[in-house]
Amino acid sequence: MRNILEIKDLSISFKLEDGLFRAVHGVNLSLEEGKVLGIVGESGCGKSVTAMSVLKLLASNAVIDSGEVLYRGKNLLNLSEKEFQRLRGSRIAFIPQDPLNSLNPLYTVGDQILETIRFHRKVSKKEAGRLAVNALKDVKIPEAENRLKEYPHQFSGGMSQRVLIAMALSCNPDIIIADEPTTALDVTVQAQVLDLIREIQRKRNTSVIFITHDLGVVAEFCDYVAVMYAGRIVEYSDVRTIFKNPLHPYTKGLLESLPSEGKGELKVIKGQPPSITEQIPGCVFHPRCPDKMETCDKQLPQLSNIKDSHLASCFLY
Ligand SMILES: Nc1ncnc2c1ncn2[C@@H]1O[C@H](COP(=O)(O)OP(=O)(O)O)[C@@H](O)[C@H]1O
Ligand SMILES: [Mg+2]
C-alpha cells in the first residue's frame, strides 16, 4: 500500500511566558491511500496540534523542533505559505470541530463555497455556481439552490457541518483531516454526519485522518488507529486488533470507559492527563497506570513493534 502522507519524528513546542514547552514528542504516522487513520486520546493530548502541523495552521507561538510531514514524498514543512495555500483546501482539506464558528456570518453560504471553488479551480462564475449546487447536493442538503442564498445563522449545527464538508470536498481533495467533526453536534445529528463522511470517503476513496476523543467512533469509522497520550503515540494498530487485543494500559482504560450493552458500571481512568508544563520522569502515563512497575517512573518506554505492526510503548511487553 502506498502512503500518501507520512509524519516523521515530529516534535512541536509552544512558547509560553516561562519557557518553551513541548506538546508533541517525536510522532511518526503514515496514512495509506484510501484509508482512514484515527487519532484518539483525551483532550489536550496533542491531536489537533499534530493535525494543524499537516495543514500548516499552527498557532504563532508554535515551534517545530524537528520532523517532516511528507505529502506524496514532498516535505510540507519546507513550503512557503504561498506554496502551501494551493494545497490546503484543494489537495488537503480540513473539516473543523466547530462548524458554527468556522463560517463567516457576513456572507451567504453560497458565496463562501464559490470563493473556495474559484480560489482553487479556474472555472467561470457560472460553472462554479453549478459546482456549488452539486457540492450541497453531495452532502444531502435539501433545496440546495435556495439554501446557497442563505446566511450561516439560518443553518442548524448539523447543516452547517454539512456545508463545511461540502466546502472541504468541493475541490476533490486527496486527504481530508477531520478534527472532532461531530463533537459540537447533538448526538442524533452526530451519527448522520459520520455516516455522510464515511459514505463520501468510500465513494471517492479519499484518505482521511480522523481525530476524535471517542474510541467508539473509531470502531465504526477507522482502518487504523493511533492512541495518543501527553503528546506521544502510545499504541498503534489496525482497528480490529486494538479492540480485540489492546496492549497499552491507557488504551485498555479508554476501552473500559466506553459504554456498551450489557456492561455494568463504567470504569474511568483515574486522574488527569498532564499539562505540557508538567515534567514527569519515566513513562508519562505511570501516575495513572494500574499496571505500574519498578522501572516505570525511571525510564521512558519506546514505541516498538510488539507483533505484526501492532506498536505499543509499555514495559509490560
Ligand atoms: N497556542 C498554544 N499555546 C500553548 N499551548 C498550546 C497551544 N495550542 C495547544 N497547546 C497545548 O498543547 C497541548 C495539545 O493541544 P491539542 O493538540 O489542542 O490537544 P487535543 O488533543 O485536545 O486536540 C495541550 O496541552 C494544549 O494546552
Ligand atoms: Mg483538539
Short mmCIF file of C-alpha atoms and ligand atoms in Angstrom, two decimals:
data_model
loop_
_atom_site.label_atom_id
_atom_site.label_comp_id
_atom_site.label_asym_id
_atom_site.label_seq_id
_atom_site.Cartn_x
_atom_site.Cartn_y
_atom_site.Cartn_z
CA MET A 1 0.00 0.00 0.00
CA ARG A 2 1.18 3.48 -0.81
CA ASN A 3 1.46 6.14 1.87
CA ILE A 4 0.00 9.41 0.73
CA LEU A 5 1.13 11.18 3.90
CA GLU A 6 3.94 10.46 6.31
CA ILE A 7 4.69 12.26 9.54
CA LYS A 8 8.23 11.58 10.65
CA ASP A 9 9.69 12.28 14.09
CA LEU A 10 7.54 15.36 14.55
CA SER A 11 8.12 17.41 17.70
CA ILE A 12 6.33 20.68 18.37
CA SER A 13 6.71 23.08 21.28
CA PHE A 14 4.90 26.22 22.35
CA LYS A 15 6.48 29.41 23.60
CA LEU A 16 4.91 30.35 26.90
CA GLU A 17 5.84 33.11 29.33
CA ASP A 18 8.21 30.94 31.33
CA GLY A 19 9.76 28.99 28.51
CA LEU A 20 9.37 26.56 25.67
CA PHE A 21 7.18 23.52 26.37
CA ARG A 22 6.79 20.50 24.17
CA ALA A 23 3.29 19.44 23.16
CA VAL A 24 4.11 16.81 20.53
CA HIS A 25 7.01 14.39 21.08
CA GLY A 26 8.54 12.55 18.13
CA VAL A 27 5.34 11.46 16.43
CA ASN A 28 5.55 9.05 13.49
CA LEU A 29 2.43 8.28 11.46
CA SER A 30 1.58 7.09 7.97
CA LEU A 31 -1.65 7.50 6.08
CA GLU A 32 -2.27 4.92 3.38
CA GLU A 33 -4.06 5.98 0.26
CA GLY A 34 -7.82 5.47 0.56
CA LYS A 35 -7.68 4.58 4.25
CA VAL A 36 -8.94 6.22 7.42
CA LEU A 37 -6.42 6.77 10.19
CA GLY A 38 -7.89 7.61 13.58
CA ILE A 39 -6.04 9.62 16.18
CA VAL A 40 -7.64 9.15 19.56
CA GLY A 41 -6.91 10.40 23.06
CA GLU A 42 -8.19 12.62 25.83
CA SER A 43 -8.46 16.36 25.42
CA GLY A 44 -5.06 18.09 25.41
CA CYS A 45 -3.01 15.10 24.24
CA GLY A 46 -1.84 16.79 21.04
CA LYS A 47 -4.27 15.57 18.39
CA SER A 48 -5.12 18.99 16.99
CA VAL A 49 -1.56 20.28 17.14
CA THR A 50 -0.42 17.25 15.13
CA ALA A 51 -3.19 17.80 12.58
CA MET A 52 -2.58 21.53 12.36
CA SER A 53 1.07 20.92 11.50
CA VAL A 54 -0.06 19.00 8.42
CA LEU A 55 -2.29 21.92 7.43
CA LYS A 56 0.37 24.48 8.34
CA LEU A 57 -2.15 26.16 10.61
CA LEU A 58 -0.20 26.10 13.85
CA ALA A 59 -0.57 28.98 16.32
CA SER A 60 2.04 31.73 16.06
CA ASN A 61 3.77 30.67 19.30
CA ALA A 62 4.35 27.15 17.99
CA VAL A 63 7.88 25.98 17.20
CA ILE A 64 8.55 22.88 15.12
CA ASP A 65 11.54 21.35 16.88
CA SER A 66 12.06 18.51 14.45
CA GLY A 67 10.39 16.36 11.88
CA GLU A 68 8.96 16.12 8.42
CA VAL A 69 5.46 15.96 7.00
CA LEU A 70 5.72 14.25 3.63
CA TYR A 71 2.82 14.56 1.20
CA ARG A 72 3.47 12.30 -1.79
CA GLY A 73 7.10 12.40 -0.73
CA LYS A 74 7.36 16.18 -0.52
CA ASN A 75 8.09 17.84 2.84
CA LEU A 76 5.22 20.25 3.50
CA LEU A 77 7.07 21.92 6.36
CA ASN A 78 9.53 23.39 3.84
CA LEU A 79 6.88 25.00 1.65
CA SER A 80 6.25 28.72 1.91
CA GLU A 81 2.79 29.84 3.00
CA LYS A 82 2.08 30.89 -0.56
CA GLU A 83 3.05 27.50 -1.98
CA PHE A 84 1.04 25.79 0.70
CA GLN A 85 -2.12 27.80 0.06
CA ARG A 86 -2.56 25.94 -3.22
CA LEU A 87 -2.50 22.60 -1.45
CA ARG A 88 -4.60 23.50 1.55
CA GLY A 89 -8.22 23.20 0.58
CA SER A 90 -7.56 21.60 -2.79
CA ARG A 91 -5.34 18.57 -2.09
CA ILE A 92 -5.55 18.54 1.70
CA ALA A 93 -8.87 19.68 3.09
CA PHE A 94 -9.98 20.29 6.64
CA ILE A 95 -13.24 19.68 8.47
CA PRO A 96 -13.13 21.62 11.74
CA GLN A 97 -14.66 20.85 15.10
CA ASP A 98 -16.88 23.87 15.44
CA PRO A 99 -18.98 24.45 12.32
CA LEU A 100 -20.83 27.49 13.63
CA ASN A 101 -17.65 29.47 14.21
CA SER A 102 -15.99 28.32 11.03
CA LEU A 103 -18.33 30.02 8.59
CA ASN A 104 -18.27 33.78 8.08
CA PRO A 105 -21.60 35.17 9.36
CA LEU A 106 -21.44 38.13 6.96
CA TYR A 107 -21.51 36.16 3.70
CA THR A 108 -24.04 33.76 2.26
CA VAL A 109 -23.17 30.11 2.32
CA GLY A 110 -23.13 30.13 -1.47
CA ASP A 111 -20.58 32.95 -1.64
CA GLN A 112 -18.29 31.09 0.75
CA ILE A 113 -18.43 27.87 -1.24
CA LEU A 114 -17.94 29.80 -4.51
CA GLU A 115 -14.89 31.54 -3.10
CA THR A 116 -13.27 28.23 -2.16
CA ILE A 117 -14.01 26.74 -5.57
CA ARG A 118 -12.75 29.75 -7.52
CA PHE A 119 -9.60 30.08 -5.42
CA HIS A 120 -8.51 26.60 -6.40
CA ARG A 121 -10.08 25.98 -9.79
CA LYS A 122 -10.03 28.05 -12.95
CA VAL A 123 -13.74 27.97 -13.69
CA SER A 124 -16.27 30.60 -14.73
CA LYS A 125 -18.63 32.04 -12.14
CA LYS A 126 -21.46 30.10 -13.71
CA GLU A 127 -19.59 26.82 -13.61
CA ALA A 128 -18.55 27.50 -10.01
CA GLY A 129 -22.21 28.09 -9.17
CA ARG A 130 -23.13 24.76 -10.68
CA LEU A 131 -20.34 23.05 -8.72
CA ALA A 132 -21.55 24.72 -5.52
CA VAL A 133 -25.08 23.38 -6.02
CA ASN A 134 -23.66 19.91 -6.64
CA ALA A 135 -21.46 20.20 -3.57
CA LEU A 136 -24.51 20.85 -1.38
CA LYS A 137 -26.41 18.02 -3.06
CA ASP A 138 -23.48 15.68 -2.38
CA VAL A 139 -23.82 16.33 1.34
CA LYS A 140 -27.59 15.86 1.12
CA ILE A 141 -28.71 19.38 1.87
CA PRO A 142 -32.26 19.66 0.51
CA GLU A 143 -33.22 22.56 -1.78
CA ALA A 144 -29.57 23.29 -2.49
CA GLU A 145 -30.20 26.19 -4.90
CA ASN A 146 -32.21 28.14 -2.34
CA ARG A 147 -30.01 27.35 0.60
CA LEU A 148 -26.95 28.78 -1.15
CA LYS A 149 -28.54 32.21 -0.85
CA GLU A 150 -28.90 31.90 2.91
CA TYR A 151 -26.57 33.05 5.69
CA PRO A 152 -24.86 30.72 8.20
CA HIS A 153 -27.24 31.66 11.05
CA GLN A 154 -30.07 30.14 9.03
CA PHE A 155 -28.37 26.74 9.24
CA SER A 156 -28.53 24.32 12.18
CA GLY A 157 -25.28 22.90 13.61
CA GLY A 158 -25.62 19.70 11.60
CA MET A 159 -26.45 21.57 8.40
CA SER A 160 -23.50 23.95 8.95
CA GLN A 161 -21.21 20.96 9.32
CA ARG A 162 -22.59 19.60 6.04
CA VAL A 163 -21.75 22.94 4.42
CA LEU A 164 -18.16 22.71 5.73
CA ILE A 165 -17.91 19.15 4.47
CA ALA A 166 -19.21 20.37 1.09
CA MET A 167 -16.53 23.07 1.07
CA ALA A 168 -13.85 20.57 2.02
CA LEU A 169 -14.94 18.27 -0.81
CA SER A 170 -15.57 20.90 -3.45
CA CYS A 171 -12.04 20.66 -4.87
CA ASN A 172 -11.84 16.86 -4.71
CA PRO A 173 -9.06 16.62 -2.12
CA ASP A 174 -6.77 13.59 -1.74
CA ILE A 175 -6.72 13.93 2.03
CA ILE A 176 -9.34 15.08 4.49
CA ILE A 177 -8.37 15.96 8.01
CA ALA A 178 -11.43 15.89 10.23
CA ASP A 179 -10.79 17.23 13.73
CA GLU A 180 -13.58 16.01 16.01
CA PRO A 181 -16.09 16.87 13.27
CA THR A 182 -19.12 15.84 15.30
CA THR A 183 -18.14 16.79 18.85
CA ALA A 184 -20.07 20.06 18.73
CA LEU A 185 -23.25 18.44 17.37
CA ASP A 186 -26.27 16.83 19.01
CA VAL A 187 -25.99 13.07 19.40
CA THR A 188 -28.61 12.23 16.78
CA VAL A 189 -27.03 14.58 14.26
CA GLN A 190 -23.56 13.20 15.02
CA ALA A 191 -24.45 9.82 13.60
CA GLN A 192 -25.84 11.33 10.41
CA VAL A 193 -22.77 13.46 9.82
CA LEU A 194 -20.46 10.50 10.50
CA ASP A 195 -22.43 8.34 8.07
CA LEU A 196 -22.11 11.07 5.49
CA ILE A 197 -18.35 11.43 5.87
CA ARG A 198 -17.92 7.68 5.68
CA GLU A 199 -20.12 7.35 2.60
CA ILE A 200 -18.20 10.08 0.80
CA GLN A 201 -14.84 8.66 1.86
CA ARG A 202 -15.75 5.25 0.41
CA LYS A 203 -17.25 6.63 -2.78
CA ARG A 204 -14.26 8.83 -3.56
CA ASN A 205 -11.59 6.68 -1.96
CA THR A 206 -10.34 9.73 -0.06
CA SER A 207 -7.64 9.27 2.57
CA VAL A 208 -8.77 10.58 5.95
CA ILE A 209 -7.16 11.50 9.23
CA PHE A 210 -9.97 11.31 11.71
CA ILE A 211 -9.42 12.89 15.11
CA THR A 212 -11.67 12.01 17.99
CA HIS A 213 -11.64 11.53 21.76
CA ASP A 214 -14.16 8.70 21.34
CA LEU A 215 -12.91 5.16 20.70
CA GLY A 216 -16.49 4.16 19.91
CA VAL A 217 -16.39 6.36 16.83
CA VAL A 218 -13.01 4.90 15.86
CA ALA A 219 -14.52 1.41 15.80
CA GLU A 220 -17.09 2.40 13.23
CA PHE A 221 -15.02 4.65 11.14
CA CYS A 222 -11.30 3.96 11.00
CA ASP A 223 -8.99 1.40 9.41
CA TYR A 224 -6.02 2.18 11.63
CA VAL A 225 -5.75 3.91 14.94
CA ALA A 226 -3.04 5.79 16.83
CA VAL A 227 -3.68 6.31 20.53
CA MET A 228 -2.08 9.49 21.85
CA TYR A 229 -1.23 10.36 25.42
CA ALA A 230 0.55 13.51 26.60
CA GLY A 231 1.88 14.34 23.15
CA ARG A 232 3.08 10.84 22.27
CA ILE A 233 1.72 7.90 20.38
CA VAL A 234 1.43 5.10 22.92
CA GLU A 235 -0.23 2.47 20.74
CA TYR A 236 -0.84 1.90 17.05
CA SER A 237 -2.51 -0.88 15.10
CA ASP A 238 -5.35 -1.72 12.77
CA VAL A 239 -8.73 -1.14 14.34
CA ARG A 240 -9.79 -4.77 14.82
CA THR A 241 -6.61 -5.60 16.67
CA ILE A 242 -6.85 -2.71 19.04
CA PHE A 243 -10.36 -3.68 20.11
CA LYS A 244 -9.55 -7.38 20.32
CA ASN A 245 -6.16 -7.12 21.93
CA PRO A 246 -5.36 -3.70 23.37
CA LEU A 247 -1.85 -3.60 24.81
CA HIS A 248 -1.21 -0.26 26.45
CA PRO A 249 -2.88 0.22 29.88
CA TYR A 250 -4.08 3.62 28.64
CA THR A 251 -5.83 2.07 25.64
CA LYS A 252 -7.36 -0.55 27.93
CA GLY A 253 -8.60 2.24 30.17
CA LEU A 254 -10.18 4.05 27.25
CA LEU A 255 -11.92 0.83 26.16
CA GLU A 256 -13.21 0.12 29.66
CA SER A 257 -14.71 3.59 29.83
CA LEU A 258 -16.72 3.00 26.64
CA PRO A 259 -20.41 2.44 27.23
CA SER A 260 -21.75 -0.76 25.71
CA GLU A 261 -24.69 -3.10 26.08
CA GLY A 262 -24.58 -5.49 28.99
CA LYS A 263 -21.73 -3.67 30.64
CA GLY A 264 -22.34 -2.72 34.23
CA GLU A 265 -20.72 0.28 35.77
CA LEU A 266 -18.27 2.11 33.54
CA LYS A 267 -14.71 2.47 34.70
CA VAL A 268 -12.96 5.74 34.25
CA ILE A 269 -9.23 6.29 34.13
CA LYS A 270 -8.31 7.89 37.45
CA GLY A 271 -6.59 11.25 37.44
CA GLN A 272 -5.96 13.79 34.74
CA PRO A 273 -3.55 13.88 31.82
CA PRO A 274 -0.60 16.19 32.48
CA SER A 275 -0.29 19.68 31.02
CA ILE A 276 2.64 20.43 28.73
CA THR A 277 4.44 22.30 31.52
CA GLU A 278 4.49 19.27 33.83
CA GLN A 279 7.70 17.23 33.90
CA ILE A 280 7.06 13.54 34.54
CA PRO A 281 10.02 11.20 34.97
CA GLY A 282 9.86 7.85 33.18
CA CYS A 283 6.68 6.84 31.40
CA VAL A 284 4.31 9.81 31.19
CA PHE A 285 1.34 7.55 31.95
CA HIS A 286 2.78 5.99 35.13
CA PRO A 287 0.97 8.28 37.62
CA ARG A 288 -2.37 6.96 36.32
CA CYS A 289 -1.33 3.46 35.38
CA PRO A 290 -2.93 0.46 37.14
CA ASP A 291 -0.03 -1.77 36.00
CA LYS A 292 2.83 0.45 37.18
CA MET A 293 6.10 -1.39 37.85
CA GLU A 294 9.54 -0.56 39.31
CA THR A 295 11.05 0.88 36.14
CA CYS A 296 8.05 2.93 35.05
CA ASP A 297 8.91 6.15 36.89
CA LYS A 298 12.57 5.88 35.92
CA GLN A 299 12.71 5.06 32.23
CA LEU A 300 10.70 6.16 29.24
CA PRO A 301 9.39 3.20 27.22
CA GLN A 302 9.87 3.47 23.46
CA LEU A 303 7.13 2.82 20.97
CA SER A 304 8.06 -0.53 19.47
CA ASN A 305 6.63 -3.23 17.29
CA ILE A 306 5.13 -5.89 19.54
CA LYS A 307 3.59 -8.10 16.88
CA ASP A 308 2.62 -7.71 13.20
CA SER A 309 2.67 -3.90 13.04
CA HIS A 310 0.99 -3.59 16.42
CA LEU A 311 3.03 -0.97 18.25
CA ALA A 312 2.98 -0.04 21.92
CA SER A 313 5.19 1.84 24.33
CA CYS A 314 4.99 -0.02 27.62
CA PHE A 315 7.41 -2.05 29.74
CA LEU A 316 4.81 -4.83 30.06
CA TYR A 317 5.88 -6.01 26.60
N1 LIG B 1 -1.14 28.03 21.06
C1 LIG B 1 -0.83 27.27 22.12
N2 LIG B 1 -0.06 27.75 23.12
C2 LIG B 1 0.26 26.99 24.19
N3 LIG B 1 -0.12 25.72 24.35
C3 LIG B 1 -0.91 25.19 23.39
C4 LIG B 1 -1.31 25.93 22.24
N4 LIG B 1 -2.09 25.13 21.46
C5 LIG B 1 -2.17 23.95 22.11
N5 LIG B 1 -1.47 23.99 23.27
C6 LIG B 1 -1.28 22.88 24.22
O1 LIG B 1 -0.81 21.75 23.53
C7 LIG B 1 -1.38 20.56 24.06
C8 LIG B 1 -2.06 19.79 22.95
O2 LIG B 1 -3.17 20.51 22.49
P1 LIG B 1 -4.18 19.97 21.39
O3 LIG B 1 -3.42 19.38 20.27
O4 LIG B 1 -5.10 21.09 21.05
O5 LIG B 1 -4.98 18.84 22.17
P2 LIG B 1 -6.19 17.93 21.65
O6 LIG B 1 -5.68 16.53 21.72
O7 LIG B 1 -7.28 18.16 22.63
O8 LIG B 1 -6.54 18.35 20.28
C9 LIG B 1 -2.34 21.00 25.15
O9 LIG B 1 -1.69 20.86 26.38
C10 LIG B 1 -2.60 22.45 24.85
O10 LIG B 1 -2.86 23.17 26.02
MG MG B 2 -8.33 19.15 19.58
#
